[in-house]
């Protein structure tokens, strides 16, 4: 089986992962034999703006150059960005006889979650206890009825 044929086995996995993980997760399959057109399968490409036929990323190039794939099978939970969006990304290395032939990438769009976290942090800052008020406490369970 040739490398491109072997990579075709992963195409249904791209569809499966996209369905399972939802519309805020981009799934990308790269064929590294053609780096300038490495994207051979893609779901939810609207998140990054990529399309089938696009090239690999700077990180993919660095992984190949550093031969990082020789020491590990995958890399998970790293930061990615595109089109003003932030992602938590993971990449699985696809090998044939210990040669890197492809990559399966999962990119979770965390933009809305980060915006919500920022909003929550701003909101909670309003209710933070001032350092100079740590000695003042009130018991709300037992109101004093008379003095």
Short mmCIF file of N, CA, C and O in Angstrom, two decimals, residues 86-136:
data_model
loop_
_atom_site.label_atom_id
_atom_site.label_comp_id
_atom_site.label_asym_id
_atom_site.label_seq_id
_atom_site.Cartn_x
_atom_site.Cartn_y
_atom_site.Cartn_z
N UNK A 86 -8.56 31.86 18.89
CA UNK A 86 -7.56 31.07 19.61
C UNK A 86 -8.02 29.61 19.67
O UNK A 86 -9.21 29.34 19.76
N UNK A 87 -7.06 28.72 19.60
CA UNK A 87 -7.33 27.29 19.56
C UNK A 87 -6.47 26.55 20.57
O UNK A 87 -5.36 26.97 20.89
N UNK A 88 -7.00 25.43 21.06
CA UNK A 88 -6.19 24.44 21.75
C UNK A 88 -6.10 23.29 20.75
O UNK A 88 -7.12 22.75 20.32
N UNK A 89 -4.87 22.95 20.38
CA UNK A 89 -4.65 22.03 19.27
C UNK A 89 -3.88 20.79 19.70
O UNK A 89 -3.14 20.81 20.68
N UNK A 90 -4.07 19.72 18.93
CA UNK A 90 -3.35 18.46 19.14
C UNK A 90 -3.06 17.85 17.78
O UNK A 90 -3.87 17.99 16.85
N UNK A 91 -1.92 17.17 17.67
CA UNK A 91 -1.51 16.56 16.41
C UNK A 91 -1.04 15.13 16.64
O UNK A 91 -0.22 14.89 17.53
N UNK A 92 -1.58 14.22 15.83
CA UNK A 92 -1.18 12.81 15.84
C UNK A 92 -0.31 12.58 14.62
O UNK A 92 -0.67 12.95 13.50
N UNK A 93 0.86 11.96 14.82
CA UNK A 93 1.78 11.69 13.72
C UNK A 93 1.42 10.36 13.07
O UNK A 93 1.34 9.33 13.74
N UNK A 94 1.23 10.37 11.77
CA UNK A 94 0.93 9.15 11.02
C UNK A 94 2.22 8.69 10.35
O UNK A 94 2.83 9.42 9.57
N UNK A 95 2.61 7.46 10.69
CA UNK A 95 3.89 6.94 10.20
C UNK A 95 3.67 5.66 9.41
O UNK A 95 2.73 4.91 9.66
N UNK A 96 4.59 5.40 8.50
CA UNK A 96 4.64 4.16 7.74
C UNK A 96 6.09 3.69 7.81
O UNK A 96 6.98 4.37 7.28
N UNK A 97 6.32 2.58 8.46
CA UNK A 97 7.69 2.09 8.68
C UNK A 97 8.57 3.16 9.34
O UNK A 97 9.67 3.43 8.90
N UNK A 98 8.03 3.79 10.37
CA UNK A 98 8.71 4.84 11.14
C UNK A 98 9.02 6.11 10.35
O UNK A 98 9.75 6.97 10.81
N UNK A 99 8.49 6.23 9.15
CA UNK A 99 8.61 7.46 8.36
C UNK A 99 7.34 8.27 8.55
O UNK A 99 6.24 7.73 8.47
N UNK A 100 7.50 9.55 8.82
CA UNK A 100 6.33 10.42 8.97
C UNK A 100 5.73 10.67 7.60
O UNK A 100 6.40 11.21 6.71
N UNK A 101 4.47 10.28 7.41
CA UNK A 101 3.82 10.47 6.11
C UNK A 101 2.62 11.41 6.20
O UNK A 101 2.16 11.93 5.19
N UNK A 102 2.10 11.61 7.40
CA UNK A 102 0.93 12.47 7.55
C UNK A 102 0.74 12.92 8.97
O UNK A 102 1.43 12.47 9.89
N UNK A 103 -0.20 13.82 9.15
CA UNK A 103 -0.58 14.30 10.47
C UNK A 103 -2.09 14.47 10.52
O UNK A 103 -2.70 14.93 9.55
N UNK A 104 -2.65 14.08 11.65
CA UNK A 104 -4.07 14.29 11.90
C UNK A 104 -4.16 15.32 13.02
O UNK A 104 -3.65 15.09 14.12
N UNK A 105 -4.77 16.46 12.72
CA UNK A 105 -4.78 17.59 13.65
C UNK A 105 -6.20 17.90 14.11
O UNK A 105 -7.14 17.88 13.32
N UNK A 106 -6.32 18.20 15.39
CA UNK A 106 -7.58 18.60 16.01
C UNK A 106 -7.37 19.98 16.59
O UNK A 106 -6.49 20.19 17.42
N UNK A 107 -8.18 20.94 16.15
CA UNK A 107 -8.07 22.32 16.59
C UNK A 107 -9.39 22.77 17.20
O UNK A 107 -10.37 22.97 16.49
N UNK A 108 -9.41 22.91 18.52
CA UNK A 108 -10.62 23.33 19.23
C UNK A 108 -10.64 24.85 19.36
O UNK A 108 -9.73 25.42 19.97
N UNK A 109 -11.67 25.48 18.81
CA UNK A 109 -11.80 26.94 18.91
C UNK A 109 -12.22 27.29 20.33
O UNK A 109 -13.30 26.95 20.78
N UNK A 110 -11.33 27.96 21.04
CA UNK A 110 -11.59 28.33 22.44
C UNK A 110 -11.89 29.81 22.59
O UNK A 110 -11.92 30.32 23.71
N UNK A 111 -12.13 30.50 21.49
CA UNK A 111 -12.33 31.94 21.52
C UNK A 111 -13.49 32.33 22.44
O UNK A 111 -13.33 33.19 23.32
N UNK A 112 -14.64 31.71 22.29
CA UNK A 112 -15.80 32.06 23.11
C UNK A 112 -15.56 31.72 24.57
O UNK A 112 -15.94 32.49 25.46
N UNK A 113 -14.91 30.59 24.83
CA UNK A 113 -14.62 30.21 26.22
C UNK A 113 -13.69 31.22 26.86
O UNK A 113 -13.86 31.60 28.03
N UNK A 114 -12.69 31.67 26.12
CA UNK A 114 -11.75 32.67 26.67
C UNK A 114 -12.46 34.01 26.91
O UNK A 114 -12.21 34.68 27.91
N UNK A 115 -13.35 34.39 26.00
CA UNK A 115 -14.11 35.63 26.18
C UNK A 115 -15.00 35.53 27.42
O UNK A 115 -15.10 36.48 28.20
N UNK A 116 -15.64 34.37 27.60
CA UNK A 116 -16.49 34.16 28.77
C UNK A 116 -15.66 34.18 30.06
O UNK A 116 -16.06 34.76 31.06
N UNK A 117 -14.48 33.58 30.01
CA UNK A 117 -13.59 33.59 31.18
C UNK A 117 -13.17 35.02 31.52
O UNK A 117 -13.17 35.40 32.69
N UNK A 118 -12.84 35.80 30.52
CA UNK A 118 -12.48 37.20 30.76
C UNK A 118 -13.64 37.98 31.38
O UNK A 118 -13.45 38.76 32.31
N UNK A 119 -14.84 37.76 30.85
CA UNK A 119 -16.03 38.42 31.39
C UNK A 119 -16.27 38.01 32.84
O UNK A 119 -16.54 38.84 33.70
N UNK A 120 -16.15 36.72 33.12
CA UNK A 120 -16.34 36.21 34.48
C UNK A 120 -15.29 36.81 35.43
O UNK A 120 -15.62 37.25 36.53
N UNK A 121 -14.03 36.82 35.00
CA UNK A 121 -12.97 37.38 35.84
C UNK A 121 -13.22 38.85 36.14
O UNK A 121 -13.02 39.31 37.27
N UNK A 122 -13.66 39.60 35.13
CA UNK A 122 -13.98 41.02 35.33
C UNK A 122 -15.13 41.16 36.32
O UNK A 122 -15.10 42.02 37.21
N UNK A 123 -16.15 40.32 36.17
CA UNK A 123 -17.30 40.35 37.07
C UNK A 123 -16.88 40.02 38.51
O UNK A 123 -17.26 40.71 39.45
N UNK A 124 -16.08 38.97 38.68
CA UNK A 124 -15.66 38.56 40.02
C UNK A 124 -14.73 39.58 40.67
O UNK A 124 -14.71 39.72 41.89
N UNK A 125 -14.02 40.34 39.87
CA UNK A 125 -13.14 41.37 40.40
C UNK A 125 -13.96 42.42 41.15
O UNK A 125 -13.51 42.97 42.14
N UNK A 126 -15.15 42.66 40.68
CA UNK A 126 -16.05 43.62 41.33
C UNK A 126 -16.38 43.19 42.76
O UNK A 126 -16.59 44.01 43.64
N UNK A 127 -16.40 41.88 43.00
CA UNK A 127 -16.79 41.36 44.30
C UNK A 127 -15.61 40.84 45.13
O UNK A 127 -15.81 40.16 46.12
N UNK A 128 -14.42 41.16 44.73
CA UNK A 128 -13.28 40.70 45.52
C UNK A 128 -13.18 41.50 46.81
O UNK A 128 -13.48 42.69 46.85
N UNK A 129 -12.77 40.84 47.86
CA UNK A 129 -12.66 41.48 49.17
C UNK A 129 -11.35 42.25 49.21
O UNK A 129 -10.29 41.72 48.87
N UNK A 130 -11.46 43.47 49.62
CA UNK A 130 -10.28 44.32 49.71
C UNK A 130 -9.39 43.86 50.85
O UNK A 130 -9.86 43.43 51.91
N UNK A 131 -8.11 43.91 50.64
CA UNK A 131 -7.11 43.47 51.63
C UNK A 131 -7.34 44.14 52.98
O UNK A 131 -7.27 43.50 54.03
N UNK A 132 -7.67 45.43 52.96
CA UNK A 132 -7.85 46.17 54.22
C UNK A 132 -9.14 45.82 54.95
O UNK A 132 -9.36 46.24 56.07
N UNK A 133 -9.99 45.01 54.35
CA UNK A 133 -11.28 44.65 54.96
C UNK A 133 -11.32 43.19 55.42
O UNK A 133 -12.38 42.70 55.78
N UNK A 134 -10.19 42.49 55.43
CA UNK A 134 -10.19 41.08 55.83
C UNK A 134 -10.55 40.88 57.30
O UNK A 134 -11.02 39.82 57.69
N UNK A 135 -10.38 41.92 58.14
CA UNK A 135 -10.71 41.80 59.56
C UNK A 135 -12.19 42.02 59.85
O UNK A 135 -12.67 41.75 60.95
N UNK A 136 -12.94 42.51 58.90
CA UNK A 136 -14.37 42.78 59.09
C UNK A 136 -15.16 41.59 58.57
O UNK A 136 -15.03 41.19 57.42
#
